[in-house]
Amino acid sequence: MSELFLKIVNMSISASWVVIAVLTLRFCLKKVPKWVNVLLWGIVAARMVFPFSIESVLSLIPSAETISPTVMMEQTPSVQTGVPALNHVINPVISSSFTPAPGASANPLQIWIPVLTGIWLFGIAALFLYSAVSYWRLHRKVCEAVILRGNIYQSEKVCTPFVLGIIKPKIYLPYHMDSREMDHVIAHEQTHIRRKDHWWKPLGFLLLTIHWFNPLMWLSYILLCRDIELACDEKVIREMGNEQRADYTQALVACSVNRRVIAACPLAFGEGGVKERVKSVMNYKKPAFWIVLASVIVCAAAAVCFLTNPKSEGSNDITELLAPGSAWSYQLGYDADFPVDASFTVQDDLSVVGTIVKNDTNTDFCIRYRVRGTAGWAEFYGCTPEMAQEAGSEKYLLFTASLRADNGKLVFRMSDGYGLSCFGTREATFTQIADTSSAHTEPWFDYLEKPEEMNWDGNLEIELPEYPGVTFRWYPEKMEAVTENEVMQLYTGMPIWNTYFCDLTGDGLPDLCSTLTFGSGMIDSRIIVYDYANGASYMLEDRGKYDYSLRLNETDGCLWVVKRAYNSDDIVASGKLLFADNCLQVAYDLKTNCESTPNTETSTSETENTLRTSDTVELIGYVGNSQTSWIELYESTDNKEPIATVPYDLIAALPGCDRKSEAFTFGYLDSITFYYGKIGAFCWCVAALPPAAGTGAANVCTSTDNGETWSISIPNALYTGTVIGAGFASEMVGFISYRYFFDNGPEIARTLDGGKTWARLELDIPEEYAQYNMQPQNPTFSGNDGNYPIILLDKDGNDRTMTLHTHDGGMTWIWPKLSAVDVS
């Protein structure tokens, strides 16, 4: 619902620009027919209604999306109004008010926007209720009205003529009206009906109900009601003489009503600025043809300019985007469970090479793509382009994805779960990286290498020709911009270690790029980029987990990020600092990372395999009493220290495991088998009951922080059966082995979303294995390579053991030749 609210706000802001234009045109075009004003309000309504619009170079809308849909997740929230002067005023206020505090568990906007969404919905409900009650009360007043003729009624309970109804509108008149007045009133109300004004006014109120938070929409509705009445008056008096017009104005005055309450209905004869209407009637002159023609042209031009969005600078041609030398990046935010940074570059021979950085693990990949029309198909290989050209390259295939271009961005949609596990999302949008290799980086100061040279009581000043009249002043604890009229604090740190000037955001003006230390108690290093031209700041941080610092790469003259483990000198990764998709990004360089890591002789693939090795151990659980919230896991009852602890809620929903029951026995849980494993910081545990406890049941829990916190699956996510093994290939892909049931194939459940949902693994069983029943055991993995032992049972009770193999993290499995299977 918050996404819908932000969409409505953006539509309302776009419509506000149209309102300003209409107000200007109303003031300038006083001599045009009044129906032109109503037509102009129709353009405003169209802008408020349609959630989409075509793009045009003629568009006068500064920005079609002022507030980004991802603003709740941005570390430095900002808006893009399309007007730099407005951005410069608004963004510093937004950044200072809504930038997340260090160590905070949530972005302030993640709290405020849902609250504002609730207020918005309450306002809609209140206006709908008000409108419904008003209509009901008015309808109740006229329920006993007497028919005069046709759809015209008279009632003693009404004081002014009006039209009521949408499908079958009726005209209601008060009793004792003069016959001449009645004729004019009826002509006016019938004109309303012919012009369908009894539709347009309720539609306007409906739009006001949705956009009630925008003051310009209230003004628009008031003026719309006035313009509807003026246009109707003009239509009625068009063929009247002066004497008849005088009678008409007397009818207006006699039936005038002092309506101060805004309502959707009714269309009342005597409302809508009677004084202005009388003046308009008496001064009416039939417009010349050229004025009508000019009015139509103005309306058409206004529609073209204000019903279209500014043309996107991005291309939708995949071939054009994947040009040699182009670089692309993708980032899953640092608020995610597993932050992901990925980037790739198109080589001169159109081969595509890249790197994925996830959980401190670097994975080299290359892409082989095909394009047909506006769409494409991509294959991701976990190898170099040269290896992918080999005859056996299929063994390196990680996953496939569809490919499309979207306004200058490349969108890959994963066709299987391994792609999901790599990028953390089903659809990964890559943004083109601006070529900063030629961008001039001007160093100001850098005390990171020699902190002893910093003057803790001093300051530094610098002036740039791009910002005349501005002096940037550094103190160890703050950065200021000094002008003739004010001293503005840009950002703080303790201290600010270095500052460089570089046009990172691509607006032609240099930004301040600094490394600073922040915090009290928990102190971390982070990077800030301050866009002084637009008053926006951007932060790169991961408090308590990583430290970030800037350095100038002498080789390419660009700013590079050094990412270290928190409070450590160990370099995790380094790469070029970039700005894309309105946030800071890093194109991590795999080769540099390996070279910059001290005393490291292990290759990238070997390091990855070491980090991702997963072996399953079967453990015994222990619950001491009814108050404990944890289950201690031991290798045997002789151990004194548990290997791990998992939450008791893992088994709470399993049959016979209610610790409040008298049948539950505390101590070692001999009837439950716990399958436990770990991959880096990712831990998992499967608790399984044997058939004696029912029909066999199991549940799964996972942890992404070394067991500090756990996520427990819904018990019915796993189907009933007897679990005899389990294992995870990655944080997302896992397997559970079951004792065979009725068919011959191995009964294996697989998850592609970290244990939330499970489905049977469908395998193509070679014909030579059809004679066996199969019992899968515990799978083991080393990186993307994995083994799945399967016990084969023939009809005579003999058993043999064979092993399935995978090279893509468990997405596909290879059956060995039966002759190669060992007899146990």
PDB file of C-alpha atoms in Angstrom, residues 381-568:
ATOM      1  CA  TYR A 381      28.746 -19.055 -16.814  1.00  0.00           C
ATOM      2  CA  GLY A 382      30.888 -19.380 -13.712  1.00  0.00           C
ATOM      3  CA  CYS A 383      34.134 -19.153 -15.665  1.00  0.00           C
ATOM      4  CA  THR A 384      36.167 -17.042 -18.066  1.00  0.00           C
ATOM      5  CA  PRO A 385      35.025 -16.417 -21.662  1.00  0.00           C
ATOM      6  CA  GLU A 386      37.818 -18.705 -22.890  1.00  0.00           C
ATOM      7  CA  MET A 387      36.582 -21.574 -20.716  1.00  0.00           C
ATOM      8  CA  ALA A 388      33.008 -20.975 -21.891  1.00  0.00           C
ATOM      9  CA  GLN A 389      34.154 -21.547 -25.478  1.00  0.00           C
ATOM     10  CA  GLU A 390      35.307 -25.083 -24.665  1.00  0.00           C
ATOM     11  CA  ALA A 391      33.262 -28.045 -25.827  1.00  0.00           C
ATOM     12  CA  GLY A 392      32.358 -28.913 -22.247  1.00  0.00           C
ATOM     13  CA  SER A 393      31.334 -25.389 -21.331  1.00  0.00           C
ATOM     14  CA  GLU A 394      27.869 -26.547 -20.236  1.00  0.00           C
ATOM     15  CA  LYS A 395      29.407 -27.735 -16.980  1.00  0.00           C
ATOM     16  CA  TYR A 396      30.148 -24.083 -16.145  1.00  0.00           C
ATOM     17  CA  LEU A 397      26.587 -22.912 -16.846  1.00  0.00           C
ATOM     18  CA  LEU A 398      25.180 -21.268 -13.715  1.00  0.00           C
ATOM     19  CA  PHE A 399      21.727 -20.240 -14.922  1.00  0.00           C
ATOM     20  CA  THR A 400      19.821 -18.682 -17.783  1.00  0.00           C
ATOM     21  CA  ALA A 401      17.816 -15.469 -17.838  1.00  0.00           C
ATOM     22  CA  SER A 402      15.627 -13.487 -20.184  1.00  0.00           C
ATOM     23  CA  LEU A 403      16.959 -10.065 -21.112  1.00  0.00           C
ATOM     24  CA  ARG A 404      15.262  -6.798 -21.961  1.00  0.00           C
ATOM     25  CA  ALA A 405      16.132  -3.120 -22.128  1.00  0.00           C
ATOM     26  CA  ASP A 406      14.153  -0.667 -20.022  1.00  0.00           C
ATOM     27  CA  ASN A 407      14.902   3.034 -20.542  1.00  0.00           C
ATOM     28  CA  GLY A 408      18.647   2.609 -20.632  1.00  0.00           C
ATOM     29  CA  LYS A 409      18.788  -0.215 -18.103  1.00  0.00           C
ATOM     30  CA  LEU A 410      19.300  -3.957 -18.623  1.00  0.00           C
ATOM     31  CA  VAL A 411      16.863  -6.237 -16.826  1.00  0.00           C
ATOM     32  CA  PHE A 412      17.703  -9.928 -16.330  1.00  0.00           C
ATOM     33  CA  ARG A 413      14.856 -12.179 -15.193  1.00  0.00           C
ATOM     34  CA  MET A 414      16.136 -15.443 -13.752  1.00  0.00           C
ATOM     35  CA  SER A 415      14.664 -18.628 -15.156  1.00  0.00           C
ATOM     36  CA  ASP A 416      15.623 -20.772 -12.156  1.00  0.00           C
ATOM     37  CA  GLY A 417      16.405 -20.614  -8.480  1.00  0.00           C
ATOM     38  CA  TYR A 418      20.176 -20.483  -8.746  1.00  0.00           C
ATOM     39  CA  GLY A 419      19.984 -17.112 -10.423  1.00  0.00           C
ATOM     40  CA  LEU A 420      17.780 -16.052  -7.519  1.00  0.00           C
ATOM     41  CA  SER A 421      20.370 -17.292  -5.035  1.00  0.00           C
ATOM     42  CA  CYS A 422      23.142 -15.386  -6.864  1.00  0.00           C
ATOM     43  CA  PHE A 423      21.443 -12.004  -7.114  1.00  0.00           C
ATOM     44  CA  GLY A 424      18.970 -12.231  -4.234  1.00  0.00           C
ATOM     45  CA  THR A 425      16.022 -11.339  -6.442  1.00  0.00           C
ATOM     46  CA  ARG A 426      14.097 -12.842  -9.323  1.00  0.00           C
ATOM     47  CA  GLU A 427      14.682  -9.770 -11.513  1.00  0.00           C
ATOM     48  CA  ALA A 428      18.043  -7.977 -11.432  1.00  0.00           C
ATOM     49  CA  THR A 429      18.211  -4.524 -13.028  1.00  0.00           C
ATOM     50  CA  PHE A 430      21.700  -3.459 -14.116  1.00  0.00           C
ATOM     51  CA  THR A 431      22.437   0.248 -14.467  1.00  0.00           C
ATOM     52  CA  GLN A 432      25.063   1.533 -16.842  1.00  0.00           C
ATOM     53  CA  ILE A 433      28.136   2.816 -15.108  1.00  0.00           C
ATOM     54  CA  ALA A 434      29.251   6.249 -16.174  1.00  0.00           C
ATOM     55  CA  ASP A 435      32.773   6.214 -17.540  1.00  0.00           C
ATOM     56  CA  THR A 436      34.654   8.040 -14.808  1.00  0.00           C
ATOM     57  CA  SER A 437      38.099   7.096 -16.077  1.00  0.00           C
ATOM     58  CA  SER A 438      38.287  10.441 -17.880  1.00  0.00           C
ATOM     59  CA  ALA A 439      36.656  12.400 -15.062  1.00  0.00           C
ATOM     60  CA  HIS A 440      39.082  14.742 -13.374  1.00  0.00           C
ATOM     61  CA  THR A 441      39.595  14.034  -9.680  1.00  0.00           C
ATOM     62  CA  GLU A 442      41.076  16.923  -7.730  1.00  0.00           C
ATOM     63  CA  PRO A 443      42.630  15.897  -4.375  1.00  0.00           C
ATOM     64  CA  TRP A 444      42.267  18.376  -1.542  1.00  0.00           C
ATOM     65  CA  PHE A 445      43.750  16.567   1.456  1.00  0.00           C
ATOM     66  CA  ASP A 446      44.274  12.966   2.610  1.00  0.00           C
ATOM     67  CA  TYR A 447      45.397  12.070   6.122  1.00  0.00           C
ATOM     68  CA  LEU A 448      44.575   8.361   5.951  1.00  0.00           C
ATOM     69  CA  GLU A 449      48.113   7.268   5.223  1.00  0.00           C
ATOM     70  CA  LYS A 450      49.734   9.782   7.602  1.00  0.00           C
ATOM     71  CA  PRO A 451      47.223  10.625  10.349  1.00  0.00           C
ATOM     72  CA  GLU A 452      49.979  12.208  12.449  1.00  0.00           C
ATOM     73  CA  GLU A 453      50.092  15.135   9.993  1.00  0.00           C
ATOM     74  CA  MET A 454      46.508  16.175  10.764  1.00  0.00           C
ATOM     75  CA  ASN A 455      46.165  19.453  12.677  1.00  0.00           C
ATOM     76  CA  TRP A 456      43.303  18.655  15.063  1.00  0.00           C
ATOM     77  CA  ASP A 457      42.928  22.317  16.026  1.00  0.00           C
ATOM     78  CA  GLY A 458      43.240  23.782  12.546  1.00  0.00           C
ATOM     79  CA  ASN A 459      41.211  24.128   9.373  1.00  0.00           C
ATOM     80  CA  LEU A 460      41.684  24.157   5.606  1.00  0.00           C
ATOM     81  CA  GLU A 461      39.952  26.280   2.968  1.00  0.00           C
ATOM     82  CA  ILE A 462      39.594  25.983  -0.788  1.00  0.00           C
ATOM     83  CA  GLU A 463      37.704  27.824  -3.543  1.00  0.00           C
ATOM     84  CA  LEU A 464      36.657  26.267  -6.830  1.00  0.00           C
ATOM     85  CA  PRO A 465      35.985  28.212 -10.059  1.00  0.00           C
ATOM     86  CA  GLU A 466      32.832  26.078 -10.589  1.00  0.00           C
ATOM     87  CA  TYR A 467      31.317  27.575  -7.411  1.00  0.00           C
ATOM     88  CA  PRO A 468      32.036  31.332  -7.459  1.00  0.00           C
ATOM     89  CA  GLY A 469      31.580  33.054  -4.122  1.00  0.00           C
ATOM     90  CA  VAL A 470      31.752  29.767  -2.160  1.00  0.00           C
ATOM     91  CA  THR A 471      34.594  28.758   0.149  1.00  0.00           C
ATOM     92  CA  PHE A 472      34.724  25.166   1.368  1.00  0.00           C
ATOM     93  CA  ARG A 473      36.133  25.005   4.893  1.00  0.00           C
ATOM     94  CA  TRP A 474      37.321  21.812   6.579  1.00  0.00           C
ATOM     95  CA  TYR A 475      37.635  21.193  10.273  1.00  0.00           C
ATOM     96  CA  PRO A 476      38.491  17.706  11.555  1.00  0.00           C
ATOM     97  CA  GLU A 477      34.915  17.393  12.840  1.00  0.00           C
ATOM     98  CA  LYS A 478      32.901  19.110  10.067  1.00  0.00           C
ATOM     99  CA  MET A 479      32.753  20.410   6.503  1.00  0.00           C
ATOM    100  CA  GLU A 480      31.267  23.838   5.777  1.00  0.00           C
ATOM    101  CA  ALA A 481      30.342  25.930   2.736  1.00  0.00           C
ATOM    102  CA  VAL A 482      30.928  29.621   3.422  1.00  0.00           C
ATOM    103  CA  THR A 483      29.266  32.344   1.352  1.00  0.00           C
ATOM    104  CA  GLU A 484      28.844  36.064   1.900  1.00  0.00           C
ATOM    105  CA  ASN A 485      25.461  35.537   3.558  1.00  0.00           C
ATOM    106  CA  GLU A 486      25.770  32.285   5.495  1.00  0.00           C
ATOM    107  CA  VAL A 487      27.906  29.438   6.783  1.00  0.00           C
ATOM    108  CA  MET A 488      26.231  26.116   5.927  1.00  0.00           C
ATOM    109  CA  GLN A 489      27.329  22.868   7.549  1.00  0.00           C
ATOM    110  CA  LEU A 490      27.443  20.144   4.894  1.00  0.00           C
ATOM    111  CA  TYR A 491      28.349  17.057   6.947  1.00  0.00           C
ATOM    112  CA  THR A 492      30.181  15.975  10.085  1.00  0.00           C
ATOM    113  CA  GLY A 493      32.655  13.281  11.123  1.00  0.00           C
ATOM    114  CA  MET A 494      35.214  12.616  13.801  1.00  0.00           C
ATOM    115  CA  PRO A 495      37.356  13.085  11.926  1.00  0.00           C
ATOM    116  CA  ILE A 496      36.954  13.668   8.198  1.00  0.00           C
ATOM    117  CA  TRP A 497      40.077  11.882   6.919  1.00  0.00           C
ATOM    118  CA  ASN A 498      40.221  12.956   3.277  1.00  0.00           C
ATOM    119  CA  THR A 499      38.323  14.899   0.637  1.00  0.00           C
ATOM    120  CA  TYR A 500      38.464  14.806  -3.153  1.00  0.00           C
ATOM    121  CA  PHE A 501      36.544  16.802  -5.750  1.00  0.00           C
ATOM    122  CA  CYS A 502      35.096  14.755  -8.597  1.00  0.00           C
ATOM    123  CA  ASP A 503      32.008  15.013 -10.816  1.00  0.00           C
ATOM    124  CA  LEU A 504      30.675  11.654  -9.676  1.00  0.00           C
ATOM    125  CA  THR A 505      26.972  12.426 -10.200  1.00  0.00           C
ATOM    126  CA  GLY A 506      27.523  13.565 -13.790  1.00  0.00           C
ATOM    127  CA  ASP A 507      25.937  17.025 -13.611  1.00  0.00           C
ATOM    128  CA  GLY A 508      29.089  18.813 -14.769  1.00  0.00           C
ATOM    129  CA  LEU A 509      29.943  20.193 -11.309  1.00  0.00           C
ATOM    130  CA  PRO A 510      32.365  18.655  -8.785  1.00  0.00           C
ATOM    131  CA  ASP A 511      31.081  16.785  -5.733  1.00  0.00           C
ATOM    132  CA  LEU A 512      32.829  16.522  -2.367  1.00  0.00           C
ATOM    133  CA  CYS A 513      33.945  12.915  -1.762  1.00  0.00           C
ATOM    134  CA  SER A 514      35.202  12.144   1.748  1.00  0.00           C
ATOM    135  CA  THR A 515      36.160   9.341   4.105  1.00  0.00           C
ATOM    136  CA  LEU A 516      34.990   9.972   7.638  1.00  0.00           C
ATOM    137  CA  THR A 517      34.808   8.186  10.948  1.00  0.00           C
ATOM    138  CA  PHE A 518      31.523   8.185  12.800  1.00  0.00           C
ATOM    139  CA  GLY A 519      30.024   6.869  16.007  1.00  0.00           C
ATOM    140  CA  SER A 520      30.399   6.672  19.738  1.00  0.00           C
ATOM    141  CA  GLY A 521      31.307   3.322  21.270  1.00  0.00           C
ATOM    142  CA  MET A 522      30.886   1.527  17.917  1.00  0.00           C
ATOM    143  CA  ILE A 523      33.051   3.571  15.565  1.00  0.00           C
ATOM    144  CA  ASP A 524      33.073   2.853  11.846  1.00  0.00           C
ATOM    145  CA  SER A 525      34.504   4.366   8.676  1.00  0.00           C
ATOM    146  CA  ARG A 526      32.243   5.326   5.819  1.00  0.00           C
ATOM    147  CA  ILE A 527      32.212   7.276   2.565  1.00  0.00           C
ATOM    148  CA  ILE A 528      30.084  10.349   1.889  1.00  0.00           C
ATOM    149  CA  VAL A 529      29.581  12.104  -1.431  1.00  0.00           C
ATOM    150  CA  TYR A 530      28.022  15.569  -1.156  1.00  0.00           C
ATOM    151  CA  ASP A 531      26.451  16.999  -4.311  1.00  0.00           C
ATOM    152  CA  TYR A 532      26.679  20.691  -3.439  1.00  0.00           C
ATOM    153  CA  ALA A 533      25.014  21.791  -6.693  1.00  0.00           C
ATOM    154  CA  ASN A 534      21.803  19.945  -5.799  1.00  0.00           C
ATOM    155  CA  GLY A 535      22.066  19.879  -2.003  1.00  0.00           C
ATOM    156  CA  ALA A 536      22.027  16.057  -1.845  1.00  0.00           C
ATOM    157  CA  SER A 537      24.336  13.676  -0.013  1.00  0.00           C
ATOM    158  CA  TYR A 538      24.983   9.966  -0.529  1.00  0.00           C
ATOM    159  CA  MET A 539      26.509   7.542   1.976  1.00  0.00           C
ATOM    160  CA  LEU A 540      28.277   4.190   1.661  1.00  0.00           C
ATOM    161  CA  GLU A 541      28.281   2.382   4.998  1.00  0.00           C
ATOM    162  CA  ASP A 542      27.590  -0.936   6.718  1.00  0.00           C
ATOM    163  CA  ARG A 543      27.912  -0.157  10.402  1.00  0.00           C
ATOM    164  CA  GLY A 544      29.472  -2.836  12.563  1.00  0.00           C
ATOM    165  CA  LYS A 545      30.192  -5.128   9.604  1.00  0.00           C
ATOM    166  CA  TYR A 546      32.460  -3.284   7.157  1.00  0.00           C
ATOM    167  CA  ASP A 547      34.583  -0.148   7.038  1.00  0.00           C
ATOM    168  CA  TYR A 548      34.868   1.850   3.801  1.00  0.00           C
ATOM    169  CA  SER A 549      37.538   4.331   2.762  1.00  0.00           C
ATOM    170  CA  LEU A 550      38.476   6.292  -0.364  1.00  0.00           C
ATOM    171  CA  ARG A 551      41.775   6.352  -2.186  1.00  0.00           C
ATOM    172  CA  LEU A 552      42.930   7.863  -5.471  1.00  0.00           C
ATOM    173  CA  ASN A 553      43.984   5.199  -7.966  1.00  0.00           C
ATOM    174  CA  GLU A 554      47.072   6.596  -9.664  1.00  0.00           C
ATOM    175  CA  THR A 555      46.694   4.174 -12.582  1.00  0.00           C
ATOM    176  CA  ASP A 556      43.308   5.390 -13.875  1.00  0.00           C
ATOM    177  CA  GLY A 557      42.974   8.642 -11.922  1.00  0.00           C
ATOM    178  CA  CYS A 558      39.653   7.530 -10.407  1.00  0.00           C
ATOM    179  CA  LEU A 559      38.409   7.241  -6.844  1.00  0.00           C
ATOM    180  CA  TRP A 560      38.448   3.686  -5.514  1.00  0.00           C
ATOM    181  CA  VAL A 561      36.714   2.197  -2.509  1.00  0.00           C
ATOM    182  CA  VAL A 562      38.569  -0.039  -0.088  1.00  0.00           C
ATOM    183  CA  LYS A 563      36.229  -2.342   1.812  1.00  0.00           C
ATOM    184  CA  ARG A 564      37.613  -3.837   5.025  1.00  0.00           C
ATOM    185  CA  ALA A 565      36.184  -6.091   7.691  1.00  0.00           C
ATOM    186  CA  TYR A 566      34.918  -3.968  10.580  1.00  0.00           C
ATOM    187  CA  ASN A 567      37.665  -2.694  12.885  1.00  0.00           C
ATOM    188  CA  SER A 568      40.288  -4.679  10.942  1.00  0.00           C
TER     189      SER A 568
END
